[in-house]
PDB file of N, CA and C in Angstrom:
ATOM      1  N   UNK W   1      -8.989  13.945  -6.639  1.00 86.00           N
ATOM      2  CA  UNK W   1      -8.787  13.081  -5.505  1.00 86.00           C
ATOM      3  C   UNK W   1      -9.072  11.643  -5.954  1.00 86.00           C
ATOM      4  N   UNK W   2      -8.133  10.770  -5.653  1.00 91.00           N
ATOM      5  CA  UNK W   2      -8.282   9.356  -5.976  1.00 91.00           C
ATOM      6  C   UNK W   2      -8.796   8.605  -4.760  1.00 91.00           C
ATOM      7  N   UNK W   3      -9.605   7.586  -5.006  1.00 92.00           N
ATOM      8  CA  UNK W   3     -10.127   6.754  -3.913  1.00 92.00           C
ATOM      9  C   UNK W   3      -9.987   5.304  -4.306  1.00 92.00           C
ATOM     10  N   UNK W   4      -9.738   4.448  -3.318  1.00 93.00           N
ATOM     11  CA  UNK W   4      -9.624   3.018  -3.563  1.00 93.00           C
ATOM     12  C   UNK W   4     -10.140   2.269  -2.321  1.00 93.00           C
ATOM     13  N   UNK W   5     -10.750   1.116  -2.573  1.00 94.00           N
ATOM     14  CA  UNK W   5     -11.217   0.257  -1.478  1.00 94.00           C
ATOM     15  C   UNK W   5     -10.423  -1.043  -1.558  1.00 94.00           C
ATOM     16  N   UNK W   6      -9.797  -1.426  -0.458  1.00 94.00           N
ATOM     17  CA  UNK W   6      -8.993  -2.633  -0.406  1.00 94.00           C
ATOM     18  C   UNK W   6      -9.566  -3.542   0.669  1.00 94.00           C
ATOM     19  N   UNK W   7      -9.856  -4.795   0.298  1.00 95.00           N
ATOM     20  CA  UNK W   7     -10.383  -5.772   1.248  1.00 95.00           C
ATOM     21  C   UNK W   7      -9.274  -6.737   1.630  1.00 95.00           C
ATOM     22  N   UNK W   8      -8.974  -6.791   2.927  1.00 95.00           N
ATOM     23  CA  UNK W   8      -7.910  -7.666   3.430  1.00 95.00           C
ATOM     24  C   UNK W   8      -8.440  -8.574   4.535  1.00 95.00           C
ATOM     25  N   UNK W   9      -7.806  -9.729   4.682  1.00 95.00           N
ATOM     26  CA  UNK W   9      -8.117 -10.624   5.786  1.00 95.00           C
ATOM     27  C   UNK W   9      -7.399 -10.060   7.009  1.00 95.00           C
ATOM     28  N   UNK W  10      -8.153  -9.730   8.040  1.00 93.00           N
ATOM     29  CA  UNK W  10      -7.559  -9.068   9.199  1.00 93.00           C
ATOM     30  C   UNK W  10      -7.620  -9.893  10.472  1.00 93.00           C
ATOM     31  N   UNK W  11      -8.082 -11.122  10.404  1.00 94.00           N
ATOM     32  CA  UNK W  11      -8.149 -11.950  11.592  1.00 94.00           C
ATOM     33  C   UNK W  11      -8.664 -13.332  11.280  1.00 94.00           C
ATOM     34  N   UNK W  12      -8.699 -14.173  12.334  1.00 95.00           N
ATOM     35  CA  UNK W  12      -9.170 -15.536  12.206  1.00 95.00           C
ATOM     36  C   UNK W  12      -9.614 -16.002  13.568  1.00 95.00           C
ATOM     37  N   UNK W  13     -10.389 -17.093  13.619  1.00 94.00           N
ATOM     38  CA  UNK W  13     -10.818 -17.659  14.892  1.00 94.00           C
ATOM     39  C   UNK W  13      -9.638 -18.285  15.638  1.00 94.00           C
ATOM     40  N   UNK W  14      -8.668 -18.784  14.910  1.00 96.00           N
ATOM     41  CA  UNK W  14      -7.470 -19.365  15.506  1.00 96.00           C
ATOM     42  C   UNK W  14      -6.518 -18.241  15.896  1.00 96.00           C
ATOM     43  N   UNK W  15      -5.927 -18.301  17.094  1.00 95.00           N
ATOM     44  CA  UNK W  15      -5.074 -17.213  17.549  1.00 95.00           C
ATOM     45  C   UNK W  15      -3.818 -17.083  16.719  1.00 95.00           C
ATOM     46  N   UNK W  16      -3.187 -18.176  16.307  1.00 96.00           N
ATOM     47  CA  UNK W  16      -1.939 -18.073  15.554  1.00 96.00           C
ATOM     48  C   UNK W  16      -2.189 -17.647  14.107  1.00 96.00           C
ATOM     49  N   UNK W  17      -3.330 -18.057  13.527  1.00 96.00           N
ATOM     50  CA  UNK W  17      -3.658 -17.570  12.193  1.00 96.00           C
ATOM     51  C   UNK W  17      -4.044 -16.092  12.243  1.00 96.00           C
ATOM     52  N   UNK W  18      -4.734 -15.709  13.305  1.00 96.00           N
ATOM     53  CA  UNK W  18      -5.093 -14.301  13.472  1.00 96.00           C
ATOM     54  C   UNK W  18      -3.842 -13.435  13.560  1.00 96.00           C
ATOM     55  N   UNK W  19      -2.860 -13.902  14.286  1.00 97.00           N
ATOM     56  CA  UNK W  19      -1.593 -13.169  14.405  1.00 97.00           C
ATOM     57  C   UNK W  19      -0.924 -13.033  13.037  1.00 97.00           C
ATOM     58  N   UNK W  20      -0.940 -14.107  12.265  1.00 96.00           N
ATOM     59  CA  UNK W  20      -0.345 -14.109  10.932  1.00 96.00           C
ATOM     60  C   UNK W  20      -1.067 -13.108  10.016  1.00 96.00           C
ATOM     61  N   UNK W  21      -2.386 -13.154  10.004  1.00 97.00           N
ATOM     62  CA  UNK W  21      -3.157 -12.266   9.131  1.00 97.00           C
ATOM     63  C   UNK W  21      -3.014 -10.802   9.534  1.00 97.00           C
ATOM     64  N   UNK W  22      -2.994 -10.525  10.851  1.00 97.00           N
ATOM     65  CA  UNK W  22      -2.825  -9.144  11.291  1.00 97.00           C
ATOM     66  C   UNK W  22      -1.467  -8.607  10.859  1.00 97.00           C
ATOM     67  N   UNK W  23      -0.436  -9.444  10.942  1.00 97.00           N
ATOM     68  CA  UNK W  23       0.909  -9.019  10.551  1.00 97.00           C
ATOM     69  C   UNK W  23       0.975  -8.705   9.058  1.00 97.00           C
ATOM     70  N   UNK W  24       0.366  -9.574   8.230  1.00 97.00           N
ATOM     71  CA  UNK W  24       0.342  -9.337   6.779  1.00 97.00           C
ATOM     72  C   UNK W  24      -0.448  -8.094   6.443  1.00 97.00           C
ATOM     73  N   UNK W  25      -1.585  -7.879   7.118  1.00 96.00           N
ATOM     74  CA  UNK W  25      -2.413  -6.695   6.856  1.00 96.00           C
ATOM     75  C   UNK W  25      -1.661  -5.441   7.239  1.00 96.00           C
ATOM     76  N   UNK W  26      -0.997  -5.450   8.386  1.00 96.00           N
ATOM     77  CA  UNK W  26      -0.243  -4.279   8.833  1.00 96.00           C
ATOM     78  C   UNK W  26       0.870  -3.945   7.854  1.00 96.00           C
ATOM     79  N   UNK W  27       1.530  -4.969   7.313  1.00 97.00           N
ATOM     80  CA  UNK W  27       2.608  -4.724   6.336  1.00 97.00           C
ATOM     81  C   UNK W  27       2.059  -4.050   5.071  1.00 97.00           C
ATOM     82  N   UNK W  28       0.929  -4.543   4.594  1.00 96.00           N
ATOM     83  CA  UNK W  28       0.321  -3.948   3.398  1.00 96.00           C
ATOM     84  C   UNK W  28      -0.155  -2.531   3.647  1.00 96.00           C
ATOM     85  N   UNK W  29      -0.730  -2.278   4.810  1.00 95.00           N
ATOM     86  CA  UNK W  29      -1.199  -0.923   5.134  1.00 95.00           C
ATOM     87  C   UNK W  29      -0.029   0.054   5.248  1.00 95.00           C
ATOM     88  N   UNK W  30       1.096  -0.403   5.806  1.00 96.00           N
ATOM     89  CA  UNK W  30       2.289   0.458   5.881  1.00 96.00           C
ATOM     90  C   UNK W  30       2.801   0.791   4.480  1.00 96.00           C
ATOM     91  N   UNK W  31       2.790  -0.193   3.584  1.00 95.00           N
ATOM     92  CA  UNK W  31       3.244   0.054   2.213  1.00 95.00           C
ATOM     93  C   UNK W  31       2.353   1.095   1.537  1.00 95.00           C
ATOM     94  N   UNK W  32       1.062   1.021   1.742  1.00 94.00           N
ATOM     95  CA  UNK W  32       0.153   2.004   1.153  1.00 94.00           C
ATOM     96  C   UNK W  32       0.375   3.382   1.756  1.00 94.00           C
ATOM     97  N   UNK W  33       0.629   3.456   3.031  1.00 94.00           N
ATOM     98  CA  UNK W  33       0.880   4.736   3.685  1.00 94.00           C
ATOM     99  C   UNK W  33       2.131   5.384   3.127  1.00 94.00           C
ATOM    100  N   UNK W  34       3.177   4.564   2.928  1.00 94.00           N
ATOM    101  CA  UNK W  34       4.426   5.083   2.342  1.00 94.00           C
ATOM    102  C   UNK W  34       4.222   5.557   0.919  1.00 94.00           C
ATOM    103  N   UNK W  35       3.256   4.966   0.221  1.00 92.00           N
ATOM    104  CA  UNK W  35       2.987   5.354  -1.164  1.00 92.00           C
ATOM    105  C   UNK W  35       2.122   6.612  -1.252  1.00 92.00           C
ATOM    106  N   UNK W  36       1.725   7.167  -0.108  1.00 92.00           N
ATOM    107  CA  UNK W  36       0.981   8.415  -0.107  1.00 92.00           C
ATOM    108  C   UNK W  36      -0.523   8.280   0.098  1.00 92.00           C
ATOM    109  N   UNK W  37      -1.013   7.070   0.316  1.00 94.00           N
ATOM    110  CA  UNK W  37      -2.443   6.874   0.550  1.00 94.00           C
ATOM    111  C   UNK W  37      -2.759   7.167   2.003  1.00 94.00           C
ATOM    112  N   UNK W  38      -3.947   7.743   2.232  1.00 95.00           N
ATOM    113  CA  UNK W  38      -4.402   8.048   3.581  1.00 95.00           C
ATOM    114  C   UNK W  38      -5.667   7.247   3.870  1.00 95.00           C
ATOM    115  N   UNK W  39      -5.745   6.648   5.037  1.00 95.00           N
ATOM    116  CA  UNK W  39      -6.875   5.844   5.429  1.00 95.00           C
ATOM    117  C   UNK W  39      -8.061   6.768   5.744  1.00 95.00           C
ATOM    118  N   UNK W  40      -9.136   6.644   4.976  1.00 96.00           N
ATOM    119  CA  UNK W  40     -10.327   7.456   5.179  1.00 96.00           C
ATOM    120  C   UNK W  40     -11.257   6.783   6.183  1.00 96.00           C
ATOM    121  N   UNK W  41     -11.498   5.493   6.000  1.00 96.00           N
ATOM    122  CA  UNK W  41     -12.362   4.741   6.912  1.00 96.00           C
ATOM    123  C   UNK W  41     -12.160   3.254   6.673  1.00 96.00           C
ATOM    124  N   UNK W  42     -12.765   2.457   7.526  1.00 96.00           N
ATOM    125  CA  UNK W  42     -12.739   1.011   7.341  1.00 96.00           C
ATOM    126  C   UNK W  42     -14.035   0.438   7.864  1.00 96.00           C
ATOM    127  N   UNK W  43     -14.393  -0.740   7.368  1.00 96.00           N
ATOM    128  CA  UNK W  43     -15.599  -1.422   7.829  1.00 96.00           C
ATOM    129  C   UNK W  43     -15.329  -2.916   7.888  1.00 96.00           C
ATOM    130  N   UNK W  44     -15.794  -3.525   8.943  1.00 96.00           N
ATOM    131  CA  UNK W  44     -15.655  -4.973   9.079  1.00 96.00           C
ATOM    132  C   UNK W  44     -16.764  -5.638   8.266  1.00 96.00           C
ATOM    133  N   UNK W  45     -16.419  -6.617   7.499  1.00 95.00           N
ATOM    134  CA  UNK W  45     -17.382  -7.295   6.633  1.00 95.00           C
ATOM    135  C   UNK W  45     -17.948  -8.528   7.327  1.00 95.00           C
ATOM    136  N   UNK W  46     -19.153  -8.885   6.968  1.00 93.00           N
ATOM    137  CA  UNK W  46     -19.796 -10.062   7.565  1.00 93.00           C
ATOM    138  C   UNK W  46     -19.110 -11.327   7.077  1.00 93.00           C
ATOM    139  N   UNK W  47     -19.111 -12.335   7.947  1.00 89.00           N
ATOM    140  CA  UNK W  47     -18.472 -13.592   7.572  1.00 89.00           C
ATOM    141  C   UNK W  47     -19.319 -14.360   6.566  1.00 89.00           C
ATOM    142  N   UNK W  48     -18.656 -15.205   5.817  1.00 81.00           N
ATOM    143  CA  UNK W  48     -19.314 -15.979   4.769  1.00 81.00           C
ATOM    144  C   UNK W  48     -19.364 -17.451   5.177  1.00 81.00           C
ATOM    145  N   UNK W  49     -20.506 -17.922   5.607  1.00 90.00           N
ATOM    146  CA  UNK W  49     -20.651 -19.344   5.917  1.00 90.00           C
ATOM    147  C   UNK W  49     -19.757 -19.807   7.046  1.00 90.00           C
ATOM    148  N   UNK W  50     -19.043 -20.902   6.811  1.00 93.00           N
ATOM    149  CA  UNK W  50     -18.190 -21.493   7.855  1.00 93.00           C
ATOM    150  C   UNK W  50     -16.747 -20.982   7.797  1.00 93.00           C
ATOM    151  N   UNK W  51     -16.475 -20.053   6.925  1.00 92.00           N
ATOM    152  CA  UNK W  51     -15.145 -19.476   6.824  1.00 92.00           C
ATOM    153  C   UNK W  51     -14.815 -18.708   8.101  1.00 92.00           C
ATOM    154  N   UNK W  52     -13.690 -19.025   8.746  1.00 93.00           N
ATOM    155  CA  UNK W  52     -13.346 -18.413  10.034  1.00 93.00           C
ATOM    156  C   UNK W  52     -12.489 -17.147   9.878  1.00 93.00           C
ATOM    157  N   UNK W  53     -12.182 -16.771   8.647  1.00 94.00           N
ATOM    158  CA  UNK W  53     -11.389 -15.567   8.440  1.00 94.00           C
ATOM    159  C   UNK W  53     -12.276 -14.324   8.595  1.00 94.00           C
ATOM    160  N   UNK W  54     -11.692 -13.263   9.185  1.00 95.00           N
ATOM    161  CA  UNK W  54     -12.394 -11.983   9.315  1.00 95.00           C
ATOM    162  C   UNK W  54     -11.810 -11.034   8.285  1.00 95.00           C
ATOM    163  N   UNK W  55     -12.697 -10.388   7.539  1.00 96.00           N
ATOM    164  CA  UNK W  55     -12.274  -9.478   6.491  1.00 96.00           C
ATOM    165  C   UNK W  55     -12.648  -8.046   6.859  1.00 96.00           C
ATOM    166  N   UNK W  56     -11.806  -7.116   6.411  1.00 96.00           N
ATOM    167  CA  UNK W  56     -12.046  -5.697   6.633  1.00 96.00           C
ATOM    168  C   UNK W  56     -11.835  -4.967   5.324  1.00 96.00           C
ATOM    169  N   UNK W  57     -12.750  -4.058   5.015  1.00 97.00           N
ATOM    170  CA  UNK W  57     -12.622  -3.223   3.817  1.00 97.00           C
ATOM    171  C   UNK W  57     -12.036  -1.878   4.249  1.00 97.00           C
ATOM    172  N   UNK W  58     -10.899  -1.520   3.700  1.00 97.00           N
ATOM    173  CA  UNK W  58     -10.227  -0.260   3.998  1.00 97.00           C
ATOM    174  C   UNK W  58     -10.449   0.700   2.844  1.00 97.00           C
ATOM    175  N   UNK W  59     -10.861   1.937   3.175  1.00 96.00           N
ATOM    176  CA  UNK W  59     -11.110   2.967   2.175  1.00 96.00           C
ATOM    177  C   UNK W  59      -9.961   3.979   2.246  1.00 96.00           C
ATOM    178  N   UNK W  60      -9.246   4.163   1.144  1.00 96.00           N
ATOM    179  CA  UNK W  60      -8.099   5.062   1.084  1.00 96.00           C
ATOM    180  C   UNK W  60      -8.365   6.201   0.107  1.00 96.00           C
ATOM    181  N   UNK W  61      -7.753   7.347   0.392  1.00 95.00           N
ATOM    182  CA  UNK W  61      -7.818   8.494  -0.509  1.00 95.00           C
ATOM    183  C   UNK W  61      -6.408   9.016  -0.719  1.00 95.00           C
ATOM    184  N   UNK W  62      -6.243   9.709  -1.846  1.00 92.00           N
ATOM    185  CA  UNK W  62      -4.957  10.328  -2.144  1.00 92.00           C
ATOM    186  C   UNK W  62      -5.226  11.466  -3.099  1.00 92.00           C
ATOM    187  N   UNK W  63      -4.604  12.606  -2.854  1.00 85.00           N
ATOM    188  CA  UNK W  63      -4.762  13.725  -3.773  1.00 85.00           C
ATOM    189  C   UNK W  63      -3.934  13.475  -5.021  1.00 85.00           C
ATOM    190  N   UNK W  64      -4.281  14.111  -6.097  1.00 75.00           N
ATOM    191  CA  UNK W  64      -3.564  13.869  -7.356  1.00 75.00           C
ATOM    192  C   UNK W  64      -2.118  14.343  -7.261  1.00 75.00           C
ATOM    193  N   UNK W  65      -1.836  15.359  -6.451  1.00 66.00           N
ATOM    194  CA  UNK W  65      -0.452  15.811  -6.281  1.00 66.00           C
ATOM    195  C   UNK W  65       0.376  14.742  -5.582  1.00 66.00           C
ATOM    196  N   UNK W  66      -0.220  14.051  -4.586  1.00 57.00           N
ATOM    197  CA  UNK W  66       0.483  12.966  -3.912  1.00 57.00           C
ATOM    198  C   UNK W  66       0.755  11.825  -4.884  1.00 57.00           C
ATOM    199  N   UNK W  67      -0.183  11.578  -5.790  1.00 55.00           N
ATOM    200  CA  UNK W  67       0.007  10.511  -6.765  1.00 55.00           C
ATOM    201  C   UNK W  67       1.177  10.835  -7.684  1.00 55.00           C
ATOM    202  N   UNK W  68       1.321  12.084  -8.047  1.00 55.00           N
ATOM    203  CA  UNK W  68       2.414  12.509  -8.925  1.00 55.00           C
ATOM    204  C   UNK W  68       3.763  12.240  -8.245  1.00 55.00           C
ATOM    205  N   UNK W  69       3.883  12.581  -6.989  1.00 60.00           N
ATOM    206  CA  UNK W  69       5.144  12.421  -6.265  1.00 60.00           C
ATOM    207  C   UNK W  69       5.433  10.946  -6.003  1.00 60.00           C
ATOM    208  N   UNK W  70       4.433  10.170  -5.564  1.00 57.00           N
ATOM    209  CA  UNK W  70       4.686   8.791  -5.175  1.00 57.00           C
ATOM    210  C   UNK W  70       4.947   7.875  -6.380  1.00 57.00           C
ATOM    211  N   UNK W  71       4.586   8.307  -7.590  1.00 60.00           N
ATOM    212  CA  UNK W  71       4.879   7.500  -8.762  1.00 60.00           C
ATOM    213  C   UNK W  71       6.307   7.686  -9.245  1.00 60.00           C
ATOM    214  N   UNK W  72       7.104   8.435  -8.514  1.00 59.00           N
ATOM    215  CA  UNK W  72       8.507   8.581  -8.842  1.00 59.00           C
ATOM    216  C   UNK W  72       8.819   9.826  -9.668  1.00 59.00           C
ATOM    217  N   UNK W  73       7.840  10.670  -9.924  1.00 49.00           N
ATOM    218  CA  UNK W  73       8.076  11.874 -10.675  1.00 49.00           C
ATOM    219  C   UNK W  73       8.626  12.944  -9.745  1.00 49.00           C
ATOM    220  N   UNK W  74       9.520  13.732 -10.265  1.00 47.00           N
ATOM    221  CA  UNK W  74      10.094  14.807  -9.476  1.00 47.00           C
ATOM    222  C   UNK W  74       9.934  16.091 -10.254  1.00 47.00           C
ATOM    223  N   UNK W  75      10.269  17.184  -9.615  1.00 43.00           N
ATOM    224  CA  UNK W  75      10.251  18.458 -10.313  1.00 43.00           C
ATOM    225  C   UNK W  75      11.355  18.422 -11.372  1.00 43.00           C
ATOM    226  N   UNK W  76      11.199  19.139 -12.475  1.00 42.00           N
ATOM    227  CA  UNK W  76      12.214  19.090 -13.531  1.00 42.00           C
ATOM    228  C   UNK W  76      13.613  19.481 -13.072  1.00 42.00           C
ATOM    229  N   UNK W  77      13.738  20.440 -12.169  1.00 42.00           N
ATOM    230  CA  UNK W  77      15.082  20.846 -11.719  1.00 42.00           C
ATOM    231  C   UNK W  77      15.754  19.744 -10.909  1.00 42.00           C
ATOM    232  N   UNK W  78      14.987  19.025 -10.093  1.00 42.00           N
ATOM    233  CA  UNK W  78      15.574  17.960  -9.286  1.00 42.00           C
ATOM    234  C   UNK W  78      16.005  16.779 -10.159  1.00 42.00           C
ATOM    235  N   UNK W  79      15.207  16.427 -11.140  1.00 42.00           N
ATOM    236  CA  UNK W  79      15.566  15.297 -11.985  1.00 42.00           C
ATOM    237  C   UNK W  79      16.729  15.633 -12.920  1.00 42.00           C
ATOM    238  N   UNK W  80      16.874  16.895 -13.322  1.00 43.00           N
ATOM    239  CA  UNK W  80      17.987  17.273 -14.164  1.00 43.00           C
ATOM    240  C   UNK W  80      19.285  17.263 -13.369  1.00 43.00           C
ATOM    241  N   UNK W  81      19.234  17.710 -12.121  1.00 41.00           N
ATOM    242  CA  UNK W  81      20.428  17.757 -11.296  1.00 41.00           C
ATOM    243  C   UNK W  81      20.847  16.367 -10.824  1.00 41.00           C
ATOM    244  N   UNK W  82      19.931  15.429 -10.824  1.00 44.00           N
ATOM    245  CA  UNK W  82      20.217  14.091 -10.331  1.00 44.00           C
ATOM    246  C   UNK W  82      21.265  13.387 -11.185  1.00 44.00           C
ATOM    247  N   UNK W  83      21.245  13.587 -12.485  1.00 42.00           N
ATOM    248  CA  UNK W  83      22.151  12.881 -13.372  1.00 42.00           C
ATOM    249  C   UNK W  83      23.499  13.535 -13.566  1.00 42.00           C
ATOM    250  N   UNK W  84      23.718  14.720 -13.007  1.00 41.00           N
ATOM    251  CA  UNK W  84      24.973  15.418 -13.210  1.00 41.00           C
ATOM    252  C   UNK W  84      26.133  14.673 -12.573  1.00 41.00           C
ATOM    253  N   UNK W  85      27.210  14.547 -13.293  1.00 43.00           N
ATOM    254  CA  UNK W  85      28.422  13.937 -12.777  1.00 43.00           C
ATOM    255  C   UNK W  85      28.488  12.433 -12.982  1.00 43.00           C
ATOM    256  N   UNK W  86      27.407  11.806 -13.355  1.00 45.00           N
ATOM    257  CA  UNK W  86      27.438  10.357 -13.548  1.00 45.00           C
ATOM    258  C   UNK W  86      27.850  10.008 -14.954  1.00 45.00           C
ATOM    259  N   UNK W  87      27.334  10.709 -15.937  1.00 46.00           N
ATOM    260  CA  UNK W  87      27.745  10.537 -17.314  1.00 46.00           C
ATOM    261  C   UNK W  87      27.239   9.281 -17.994  1.00 46.00           C
ATOM    262  N   UNK W  88      26.709   8.319 -17.256  1.00 49.00           N
ATOM    263  CA  UNK W  88      26.285   7.096 -17.885  1.00 49.00           C
ATOM    264  C   UNK W  88      24.807   6.828 -17.709  1.00 49.00           C
ATOM    265  N   UNK W  89      24.078   7.846 -17.391  1.00 48.00           N
ATOM    266  CA  UNK W  89      22.638   7.699 -17.212  1.00 48.00           C
ATOM    267  C   UNK W  89      21.919   8.754 -18.020  1.00 48.00           C
ATOM    268  N   UNK W  90      20.764   8.389 -18.529  1.00 50.00           N
ATOM    269  CA  UNK W  90      19.994   9.386 -19.248  1.00 50.00           C
ATOM    270  C   UNK W  90      19.208  10.219 -18.224  1.00 50.00           C
ATOM    271  N   UNK W  91      18.365  11.118 -18.695  1.00 49.00           N
ATOM    272  CA  UNK W  91      17.629  12.019 -17.814  1.00 49.00           C
ATOM    273  C   UNK W  91      16.635  11.320 -16.908  1.00 49.00           C
ATOM    274  N   UNK W  92      16.281  10.082 -17.199  1.00 51.00           N
ATOM    275  CA  UNK W  92      15.306   9.383 -16.376  1.00 51.00           C
ATOM    276  C   UNK W  92      15.944   8.334 -15.487  1.00 51.00           C
ATOM    277  N   UNK W  93      17.245   8.323 -15.366  1.00 50.00           N
ATOM    278  CA  UNK W  93      17.931   7.427 -14.443  1.00 50.00           C
ATOM    279  C   UNK W  93      18.290   6.077 -15.032  1.00 50.00           C
ATOM    280  N   UNK W  94      18.001   5.850 -16.299  1.00 52.00           N
ATOM    281  CA  UNK W  94      18.348   4.562 -16.911  1.00 52.00           C
ATOM    282  C   UNK W  94      19.799   4.599 -17.406  1.00 52.00           C
ATOM    283  N   UNK W  95      20.460   3.482 -17.280  1.00 50.00           N
ATOM    284  CA  UNK W  95      21.843   3.405 -17.739  1.00 50.00           C
ATOM    285  C   UNK W  95      21.892   3.393 -19.262  1.00 50.00           C
ATOM    286  N   UNK W  96      22.843   4.106 -19.827  1.00 47.00           N
ATOM    287  CA  UNK W  96      23.016   4.115 -21.265  1.00 47.00           C
ATOM    288  C   UNK W  96      23.904   2.942 -21.660  1.00 47.00           C
ATOM    289  N   UNK W  97      23.573   2.281 -22.762  1.00 43.00           N
ATOM    290  CA  UNK W  97      24.394   1.149 -23.178  1.00 43.00           C
ATOM    291  C   UNK W  97      25.049   1.387 -24.514  1.00 43.00           C
TER     292      UNK W  97
END
């Protein structure tokens, strides 16, 4: 099982900056979800001095089987059948020159 901690800016004292940061954070979290990561927990971090940004630490987990699939690896039968009929690609999808 793989684990990772990602710290993102998730808000601000200003409403329009907060909206911007929430949108960016949501986009990154969606990308991680599509890559096979699952949100285990999150924690809001304390502010640092006069900085008005709010930070959140997100804890993600992923099983090693999910990592194999999300890195673009397929079962041998699927990858072999993928190149049939094209004639100009090798077994890994790269064009032959």
